[in-house]
Short mmCIF file of N, CA and C and ligand atoms in Angstrom, two decimals:
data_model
loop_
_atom_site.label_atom_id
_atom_site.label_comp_id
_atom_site.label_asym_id
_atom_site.label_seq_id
_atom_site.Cartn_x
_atom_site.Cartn_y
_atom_site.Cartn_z
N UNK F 11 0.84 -1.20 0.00
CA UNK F 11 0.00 0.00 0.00
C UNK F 11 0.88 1.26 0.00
N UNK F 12 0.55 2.21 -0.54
CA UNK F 12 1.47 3.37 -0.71
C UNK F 12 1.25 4.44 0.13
N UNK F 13 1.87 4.99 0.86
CA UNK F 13 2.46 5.66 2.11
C UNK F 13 1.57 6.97 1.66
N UNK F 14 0.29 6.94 2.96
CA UNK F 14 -0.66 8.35 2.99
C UNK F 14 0.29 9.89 2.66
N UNK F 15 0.13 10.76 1.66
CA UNK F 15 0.47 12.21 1.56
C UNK F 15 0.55 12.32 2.59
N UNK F 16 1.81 13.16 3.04
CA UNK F 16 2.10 14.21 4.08
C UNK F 16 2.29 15.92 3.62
N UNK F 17 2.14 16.65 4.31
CA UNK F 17 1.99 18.11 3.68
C UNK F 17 2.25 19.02 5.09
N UNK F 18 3.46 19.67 4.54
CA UNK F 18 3.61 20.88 5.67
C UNK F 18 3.36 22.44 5.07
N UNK F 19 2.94 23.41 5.77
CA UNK F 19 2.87 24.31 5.17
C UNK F 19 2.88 25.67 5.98
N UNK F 20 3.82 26.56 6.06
CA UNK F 20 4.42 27.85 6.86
C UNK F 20 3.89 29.28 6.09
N UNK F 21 3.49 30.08 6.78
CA UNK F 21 3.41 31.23 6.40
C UNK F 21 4.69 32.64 6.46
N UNK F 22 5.04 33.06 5.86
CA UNK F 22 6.59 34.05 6.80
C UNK F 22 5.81 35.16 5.83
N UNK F 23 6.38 36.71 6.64
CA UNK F 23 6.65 37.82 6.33
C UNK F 23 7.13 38.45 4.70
N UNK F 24 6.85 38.90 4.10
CA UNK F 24 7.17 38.69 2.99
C UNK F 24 8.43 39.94 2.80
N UNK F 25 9.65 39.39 3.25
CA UNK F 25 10.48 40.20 3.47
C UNK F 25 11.96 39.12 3.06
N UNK F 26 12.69 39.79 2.42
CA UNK F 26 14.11 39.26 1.76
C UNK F 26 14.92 38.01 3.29
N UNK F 27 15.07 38.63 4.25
CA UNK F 27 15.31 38.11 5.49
C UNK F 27 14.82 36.44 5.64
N UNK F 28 13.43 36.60 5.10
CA UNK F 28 12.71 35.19 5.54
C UNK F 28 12.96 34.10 4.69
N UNK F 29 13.66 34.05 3.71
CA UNK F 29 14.27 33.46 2.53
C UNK F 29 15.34 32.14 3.79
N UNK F 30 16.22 32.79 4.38
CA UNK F 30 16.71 32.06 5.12
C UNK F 30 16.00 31.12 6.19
N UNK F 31 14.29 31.32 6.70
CA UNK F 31 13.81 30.64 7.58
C UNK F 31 13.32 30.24 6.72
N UNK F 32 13.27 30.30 5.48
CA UNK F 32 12.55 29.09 4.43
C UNK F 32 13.07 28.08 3.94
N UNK F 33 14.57 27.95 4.30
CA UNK F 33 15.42 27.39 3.47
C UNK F 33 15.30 26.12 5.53
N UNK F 34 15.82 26.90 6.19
CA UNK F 34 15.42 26.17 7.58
C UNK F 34 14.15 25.11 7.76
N UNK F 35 13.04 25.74 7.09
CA UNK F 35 11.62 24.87 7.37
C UNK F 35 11.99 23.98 6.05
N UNK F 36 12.46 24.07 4.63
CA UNK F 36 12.60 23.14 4.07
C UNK F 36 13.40 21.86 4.58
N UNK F 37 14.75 22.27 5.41
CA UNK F 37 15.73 21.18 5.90
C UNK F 37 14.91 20.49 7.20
N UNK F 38 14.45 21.19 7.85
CA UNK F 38 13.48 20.47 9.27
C UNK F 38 12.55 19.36 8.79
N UNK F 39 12.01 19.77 7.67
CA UNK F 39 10.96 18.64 7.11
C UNK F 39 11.72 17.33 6.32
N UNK F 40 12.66 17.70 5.20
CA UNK F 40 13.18 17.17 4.35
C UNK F 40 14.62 16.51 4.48
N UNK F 41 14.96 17.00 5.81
CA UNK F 41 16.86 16.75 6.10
C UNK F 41 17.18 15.50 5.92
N UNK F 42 15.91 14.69 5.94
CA UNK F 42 16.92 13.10 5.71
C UNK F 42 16.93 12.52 4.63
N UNK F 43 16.19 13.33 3.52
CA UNK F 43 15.72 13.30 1.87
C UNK F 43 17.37 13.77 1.26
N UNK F 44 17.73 12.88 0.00
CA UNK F 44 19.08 13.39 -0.66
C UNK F 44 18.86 14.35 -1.20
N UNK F 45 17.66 14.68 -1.73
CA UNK F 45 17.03 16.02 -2.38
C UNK F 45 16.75 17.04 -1.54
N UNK F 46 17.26 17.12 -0.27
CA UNK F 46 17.20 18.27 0.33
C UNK F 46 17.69 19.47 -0.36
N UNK F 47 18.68 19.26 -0.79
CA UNK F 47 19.65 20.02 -1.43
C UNK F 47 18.55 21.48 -2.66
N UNK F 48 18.24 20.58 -3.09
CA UNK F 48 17.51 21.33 -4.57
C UNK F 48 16.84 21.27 -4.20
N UNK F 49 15.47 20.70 -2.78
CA UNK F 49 14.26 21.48 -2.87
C UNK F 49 14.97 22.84 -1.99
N UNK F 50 15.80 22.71 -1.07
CA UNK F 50 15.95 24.32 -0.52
C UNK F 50 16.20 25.27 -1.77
N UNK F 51 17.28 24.91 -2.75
CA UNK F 51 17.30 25.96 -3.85
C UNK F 51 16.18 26.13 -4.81
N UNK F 52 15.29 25.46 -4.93
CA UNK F 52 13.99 25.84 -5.75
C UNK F 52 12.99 26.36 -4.89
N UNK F 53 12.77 26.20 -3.27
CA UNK F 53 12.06 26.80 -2.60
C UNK F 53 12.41 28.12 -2.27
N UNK F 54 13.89 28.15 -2.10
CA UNK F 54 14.54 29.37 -2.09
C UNK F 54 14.44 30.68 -2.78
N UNK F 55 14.65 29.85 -4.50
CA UNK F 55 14.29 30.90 -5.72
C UNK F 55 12.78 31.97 -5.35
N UNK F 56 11.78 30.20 -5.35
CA UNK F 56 10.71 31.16 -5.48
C UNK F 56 10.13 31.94 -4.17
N UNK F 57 10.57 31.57 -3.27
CA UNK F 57 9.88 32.39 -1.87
C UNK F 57 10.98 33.97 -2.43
N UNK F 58 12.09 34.24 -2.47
CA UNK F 58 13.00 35.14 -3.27
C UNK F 58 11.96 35.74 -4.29
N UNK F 59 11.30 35.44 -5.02
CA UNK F 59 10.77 35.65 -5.97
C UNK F 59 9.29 36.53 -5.88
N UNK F 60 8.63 36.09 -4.73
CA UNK F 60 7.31 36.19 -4.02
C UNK F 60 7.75 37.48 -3.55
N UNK F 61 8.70 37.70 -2.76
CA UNK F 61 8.84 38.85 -2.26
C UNK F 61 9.54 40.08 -2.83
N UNK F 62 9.82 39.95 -3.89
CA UNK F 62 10.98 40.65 -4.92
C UNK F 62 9.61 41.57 -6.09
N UNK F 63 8.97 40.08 -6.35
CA UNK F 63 8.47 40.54 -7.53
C UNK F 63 6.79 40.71 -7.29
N UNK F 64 6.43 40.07 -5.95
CA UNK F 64 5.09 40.37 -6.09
C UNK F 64 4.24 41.21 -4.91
N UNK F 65 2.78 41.43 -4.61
CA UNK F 65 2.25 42.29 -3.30
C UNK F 65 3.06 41.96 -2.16
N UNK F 66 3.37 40.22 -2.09
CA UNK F 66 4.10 39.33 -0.35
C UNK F 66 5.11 41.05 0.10
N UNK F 67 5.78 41.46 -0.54
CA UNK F 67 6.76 42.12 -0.62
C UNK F 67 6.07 43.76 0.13
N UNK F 68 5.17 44.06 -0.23
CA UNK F 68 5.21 44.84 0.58
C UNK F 68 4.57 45.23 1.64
N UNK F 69 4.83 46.41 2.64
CA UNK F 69 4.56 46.19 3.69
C UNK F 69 3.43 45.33 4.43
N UNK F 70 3.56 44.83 5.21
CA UNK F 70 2.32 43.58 5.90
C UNK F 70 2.51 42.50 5.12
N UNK F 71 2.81 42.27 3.71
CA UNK F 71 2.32 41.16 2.78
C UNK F 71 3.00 39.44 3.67
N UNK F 72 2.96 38.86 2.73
CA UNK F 72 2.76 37.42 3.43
C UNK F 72 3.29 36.88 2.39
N UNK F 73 3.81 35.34 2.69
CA UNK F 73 3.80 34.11 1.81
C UNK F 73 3.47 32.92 2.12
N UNK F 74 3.75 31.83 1.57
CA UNK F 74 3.42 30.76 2.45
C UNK F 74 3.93 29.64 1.55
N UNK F 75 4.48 28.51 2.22
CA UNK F 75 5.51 27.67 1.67
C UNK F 75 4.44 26.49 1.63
N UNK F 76 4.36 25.51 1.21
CA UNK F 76 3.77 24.23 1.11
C UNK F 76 4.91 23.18 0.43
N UNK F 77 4.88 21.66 1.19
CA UNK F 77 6.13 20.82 0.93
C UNK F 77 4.97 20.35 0.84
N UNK F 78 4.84 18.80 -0.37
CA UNK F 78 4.13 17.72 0.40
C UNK F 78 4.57 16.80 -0.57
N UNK F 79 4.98 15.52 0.39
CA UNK F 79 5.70 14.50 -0.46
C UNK F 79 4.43 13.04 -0.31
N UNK F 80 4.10 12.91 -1.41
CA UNK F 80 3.18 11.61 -1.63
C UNK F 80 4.25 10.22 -2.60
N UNK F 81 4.39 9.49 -1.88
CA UNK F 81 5.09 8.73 -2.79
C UNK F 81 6.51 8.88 -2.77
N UNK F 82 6.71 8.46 -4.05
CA UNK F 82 7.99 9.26 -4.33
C UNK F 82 8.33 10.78 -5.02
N UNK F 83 7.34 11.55 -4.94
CA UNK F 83 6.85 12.86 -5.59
C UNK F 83 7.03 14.16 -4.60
N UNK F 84 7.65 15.03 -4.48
CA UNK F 84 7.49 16.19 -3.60
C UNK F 84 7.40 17.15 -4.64
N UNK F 85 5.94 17.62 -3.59
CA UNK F 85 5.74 18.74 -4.43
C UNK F 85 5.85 20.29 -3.93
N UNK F 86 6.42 21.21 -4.06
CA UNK F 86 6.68 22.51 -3.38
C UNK F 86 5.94 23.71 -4.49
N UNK F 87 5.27 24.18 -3.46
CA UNK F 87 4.47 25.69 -3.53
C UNK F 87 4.62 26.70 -2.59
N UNK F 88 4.88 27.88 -3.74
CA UNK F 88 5.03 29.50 -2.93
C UNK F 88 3.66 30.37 -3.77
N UNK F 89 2.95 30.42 -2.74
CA UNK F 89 1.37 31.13 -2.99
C UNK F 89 2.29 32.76 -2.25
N UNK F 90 1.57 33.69 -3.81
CA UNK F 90 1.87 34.72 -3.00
C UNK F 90 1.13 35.70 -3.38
N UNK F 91 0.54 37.17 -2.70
CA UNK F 91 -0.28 37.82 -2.73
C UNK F 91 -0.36 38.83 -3.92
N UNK F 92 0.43 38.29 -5.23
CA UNK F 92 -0.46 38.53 -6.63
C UNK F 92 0.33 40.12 -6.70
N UNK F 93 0.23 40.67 -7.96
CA UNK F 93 0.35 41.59 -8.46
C UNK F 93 0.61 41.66 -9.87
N UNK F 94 1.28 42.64 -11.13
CA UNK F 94 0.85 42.47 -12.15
C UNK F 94 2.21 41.95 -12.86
N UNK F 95 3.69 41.41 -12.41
CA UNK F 95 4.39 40.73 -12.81
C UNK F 95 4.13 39.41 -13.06
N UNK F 96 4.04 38.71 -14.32
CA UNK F 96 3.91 37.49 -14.95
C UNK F 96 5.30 36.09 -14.62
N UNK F 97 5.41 35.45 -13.34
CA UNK F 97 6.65 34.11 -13.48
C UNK F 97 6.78 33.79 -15.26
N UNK F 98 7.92 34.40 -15.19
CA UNK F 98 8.38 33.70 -16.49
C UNK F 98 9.89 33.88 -16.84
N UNK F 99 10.44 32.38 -17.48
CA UNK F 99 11.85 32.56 -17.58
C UNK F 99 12.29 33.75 -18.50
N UNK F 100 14.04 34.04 -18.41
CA UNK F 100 13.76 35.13 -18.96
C UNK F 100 15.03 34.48 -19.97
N UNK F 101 14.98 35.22 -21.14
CA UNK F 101 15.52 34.67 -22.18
C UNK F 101 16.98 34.76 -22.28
N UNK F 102 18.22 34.17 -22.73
CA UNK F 102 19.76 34.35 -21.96
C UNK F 102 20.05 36.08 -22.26
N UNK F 103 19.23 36.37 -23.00
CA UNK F 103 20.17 37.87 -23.65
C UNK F 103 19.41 38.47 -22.64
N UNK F 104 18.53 38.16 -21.53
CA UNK F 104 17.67 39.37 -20.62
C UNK F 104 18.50 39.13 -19.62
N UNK F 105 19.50 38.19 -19.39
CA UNK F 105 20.15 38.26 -18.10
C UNK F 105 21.26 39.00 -17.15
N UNK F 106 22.09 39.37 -17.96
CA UNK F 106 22.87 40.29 -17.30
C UNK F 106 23.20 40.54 -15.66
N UNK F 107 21.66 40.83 -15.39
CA UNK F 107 21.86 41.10 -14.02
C UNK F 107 20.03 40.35 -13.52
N UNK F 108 20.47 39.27 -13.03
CA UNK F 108 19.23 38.71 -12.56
C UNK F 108 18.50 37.30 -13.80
N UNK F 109 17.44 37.58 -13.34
CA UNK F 109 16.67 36.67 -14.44
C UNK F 109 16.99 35.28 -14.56
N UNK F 110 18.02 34.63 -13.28
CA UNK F 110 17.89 33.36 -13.22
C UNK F 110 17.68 31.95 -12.47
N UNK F 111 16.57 33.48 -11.80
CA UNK F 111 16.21 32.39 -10.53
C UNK F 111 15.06 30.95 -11.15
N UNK F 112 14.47 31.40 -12.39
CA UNK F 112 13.64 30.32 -12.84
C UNK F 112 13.73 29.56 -13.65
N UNK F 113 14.78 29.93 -14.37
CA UNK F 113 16.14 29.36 -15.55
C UNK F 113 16.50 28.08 -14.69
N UNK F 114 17.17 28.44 -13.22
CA UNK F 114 17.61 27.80 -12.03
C UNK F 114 16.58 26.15 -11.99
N UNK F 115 15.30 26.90 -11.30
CA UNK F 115 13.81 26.10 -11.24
C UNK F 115 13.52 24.98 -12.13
N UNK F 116 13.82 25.40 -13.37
CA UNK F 116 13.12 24.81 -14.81
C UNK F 116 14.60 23.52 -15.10
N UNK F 117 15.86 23.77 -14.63
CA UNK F 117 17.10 22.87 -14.57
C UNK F 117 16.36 21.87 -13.87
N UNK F 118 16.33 22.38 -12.70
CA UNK F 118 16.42 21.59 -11.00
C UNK F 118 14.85 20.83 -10.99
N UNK F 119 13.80 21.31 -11.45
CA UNK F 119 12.60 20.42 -11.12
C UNK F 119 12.59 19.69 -12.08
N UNK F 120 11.47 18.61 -12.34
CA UNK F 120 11.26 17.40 -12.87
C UNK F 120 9.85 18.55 -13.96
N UNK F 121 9.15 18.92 -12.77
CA UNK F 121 7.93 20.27 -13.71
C UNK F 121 7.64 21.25 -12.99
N UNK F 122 7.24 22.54 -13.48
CA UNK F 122 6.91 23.43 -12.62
C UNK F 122 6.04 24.15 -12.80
N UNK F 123 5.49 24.92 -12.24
CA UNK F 123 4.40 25.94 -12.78
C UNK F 123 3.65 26.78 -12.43
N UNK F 124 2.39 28.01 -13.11
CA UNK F 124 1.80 28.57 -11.88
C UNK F 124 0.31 28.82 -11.90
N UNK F 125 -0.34 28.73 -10.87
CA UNK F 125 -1.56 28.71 -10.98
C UNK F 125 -1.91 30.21 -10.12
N UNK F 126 -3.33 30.91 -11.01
CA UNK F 126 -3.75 31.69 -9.97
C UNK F 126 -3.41 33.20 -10.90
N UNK F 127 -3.69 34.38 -10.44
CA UNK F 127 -3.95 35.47 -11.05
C UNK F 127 -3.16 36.51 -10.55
N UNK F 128 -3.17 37.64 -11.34
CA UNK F 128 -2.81 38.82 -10.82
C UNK F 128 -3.15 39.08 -8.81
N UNK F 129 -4.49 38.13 -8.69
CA UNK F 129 -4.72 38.45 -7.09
C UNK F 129 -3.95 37.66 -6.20
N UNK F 130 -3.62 36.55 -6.71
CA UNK F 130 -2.82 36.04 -6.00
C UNK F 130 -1.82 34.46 -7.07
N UNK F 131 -0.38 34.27 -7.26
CA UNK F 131 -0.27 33.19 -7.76
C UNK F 131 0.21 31.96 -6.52
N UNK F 132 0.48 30.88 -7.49
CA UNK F 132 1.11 29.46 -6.67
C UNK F 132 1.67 29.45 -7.49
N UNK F 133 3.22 29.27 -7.37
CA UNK F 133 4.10 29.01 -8.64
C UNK F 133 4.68 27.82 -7.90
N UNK F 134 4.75 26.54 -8.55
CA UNK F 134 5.09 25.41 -8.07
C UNK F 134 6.13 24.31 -8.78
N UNK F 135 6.64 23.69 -8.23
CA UNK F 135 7.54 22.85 -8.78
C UNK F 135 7.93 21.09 -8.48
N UNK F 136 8.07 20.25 -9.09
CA UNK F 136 8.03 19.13 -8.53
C UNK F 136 9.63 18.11 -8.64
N UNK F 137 9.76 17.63 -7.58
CA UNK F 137 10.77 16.88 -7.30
C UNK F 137 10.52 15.29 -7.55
N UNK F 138 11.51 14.25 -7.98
CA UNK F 138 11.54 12.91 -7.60
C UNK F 138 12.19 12.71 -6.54
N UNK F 139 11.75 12.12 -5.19
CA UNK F 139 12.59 11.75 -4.00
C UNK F 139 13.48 10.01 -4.14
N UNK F 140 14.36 10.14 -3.88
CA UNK F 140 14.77 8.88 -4.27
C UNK F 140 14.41 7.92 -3.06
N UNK F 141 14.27 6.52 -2.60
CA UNK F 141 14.20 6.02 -2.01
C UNK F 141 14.84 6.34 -0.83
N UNK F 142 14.31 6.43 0.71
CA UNK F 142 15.49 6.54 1.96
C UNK F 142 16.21 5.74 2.23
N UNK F 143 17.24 6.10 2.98
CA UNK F 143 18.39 4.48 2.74
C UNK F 143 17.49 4.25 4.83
N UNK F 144 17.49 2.93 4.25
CA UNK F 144 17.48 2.21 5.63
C UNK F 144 18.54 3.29 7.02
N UNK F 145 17.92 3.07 8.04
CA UNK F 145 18.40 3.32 9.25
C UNK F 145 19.52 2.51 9.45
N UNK F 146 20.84 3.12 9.72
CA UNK F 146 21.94 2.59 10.24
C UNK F 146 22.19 2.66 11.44
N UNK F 147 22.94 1.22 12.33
CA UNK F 147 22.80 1.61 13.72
C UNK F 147 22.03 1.60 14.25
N UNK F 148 20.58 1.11 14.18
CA UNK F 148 20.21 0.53 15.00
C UNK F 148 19.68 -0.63 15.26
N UNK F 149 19.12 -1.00 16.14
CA UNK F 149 18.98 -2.69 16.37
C UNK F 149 17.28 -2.52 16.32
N UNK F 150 17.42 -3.79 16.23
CA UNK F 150 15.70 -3.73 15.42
C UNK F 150 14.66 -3.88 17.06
N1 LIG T 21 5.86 34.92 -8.15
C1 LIG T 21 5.97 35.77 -9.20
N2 LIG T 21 4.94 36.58 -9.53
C2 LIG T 21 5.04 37.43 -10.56
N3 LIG T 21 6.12 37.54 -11.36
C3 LIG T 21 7.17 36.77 -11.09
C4 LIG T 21 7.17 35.84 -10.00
N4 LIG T 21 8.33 35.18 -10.01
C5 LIG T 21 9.03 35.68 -11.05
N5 LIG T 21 8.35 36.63 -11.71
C6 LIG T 21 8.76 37.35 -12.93
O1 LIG T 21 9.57 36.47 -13.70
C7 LIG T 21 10.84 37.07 -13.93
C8 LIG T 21 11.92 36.00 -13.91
O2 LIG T 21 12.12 35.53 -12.59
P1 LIG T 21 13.56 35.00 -12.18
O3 LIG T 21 13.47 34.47 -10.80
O4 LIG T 21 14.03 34.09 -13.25
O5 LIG T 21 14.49 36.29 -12.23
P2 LIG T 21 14.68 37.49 -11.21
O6 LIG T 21 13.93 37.21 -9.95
O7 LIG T 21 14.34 38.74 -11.95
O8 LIG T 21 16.26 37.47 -10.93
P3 LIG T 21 17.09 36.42 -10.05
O9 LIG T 21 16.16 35.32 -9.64
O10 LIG T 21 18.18 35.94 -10.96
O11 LIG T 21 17.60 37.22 -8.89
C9 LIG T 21 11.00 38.14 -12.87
O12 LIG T 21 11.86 39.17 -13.27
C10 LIG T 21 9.58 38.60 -12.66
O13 LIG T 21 9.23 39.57 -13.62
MG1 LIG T 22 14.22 35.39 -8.97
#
């Protein structure tokens, strides 16, 4: 039988600062996953992203992280309080300075994407978790 969905999900400040307690709530949930690694940098991008480019960002605004691994599938969402910038990669000649936090995303996930409007989006992305290695050390 295949192991019930689990789903965590945090709200933070929508402020540059909280990028680092996002990268924290990703490792608390995920630290014993080999993919820890790249969901903190794809959760990273886009909570970065939420607050850079959309309402989360200013004063009062909000975000909110969602992990949830069913299977072998984790799936990560940054819902954020909308405004009139469109998630979209940006093309190599737009880069210069920036423009590759979703370039980054679109490497590192398996799929990604976004749901939701100018009032609010979910820009999301999905991981394969590889199997956990058995517990070492201890006795049964
Ligand atoms: N959540 C979002 N809502 C609205 N627009 C977004 C969102 N995320 C990204 N964008 C738009 O997509 C563009 C590309 O995002 P991307 O993360 O690739 O680059 P960046 O944030 O501009 O720079 P970098 O990530 O390299 O610091 C952004 O410049 C922005 O216009
Ligand atoms: Mg970015």
């Amino acid at each position: 039988m295949n192991a019930p969905a689990v789903e965590w999900r945090q709200t933070f400040p929508g402020t540059a600062q909280q990028v680092a307690r996002v990268r924290r709530f990703v490792a608390l949930h995920l630290g014993d996953r080999r993919e820890v690694d790249t969901a903190q940098l794809i959760v990273s991008e886009l909570s970065a992203n939420a607050v850079r480019h959309t309402n989360s960002g200013e004063p009062g605004g909000r975000f909110s992280v969602t992990l949830r691994v069913e299977g072998d599938q984790l799936w990560m969402g940054v819902l954020d309080e909308g405004g009139r910038a469109v998630p979209e990669v940006c093309k190599a000649d737009e880069r210069a300075e920036g423009g590759r936090g979703l370039d980054l995303v679109d490497h590192l996930a398996e799929s990604w994407g976004v749901h939701g409007d100018e009032r609010s989006r979910t820009v999301w992305a999905t991981v394969s978790l590889s199997p956990r290695l058995p517990c070492s050390g201890r006795s049964a």
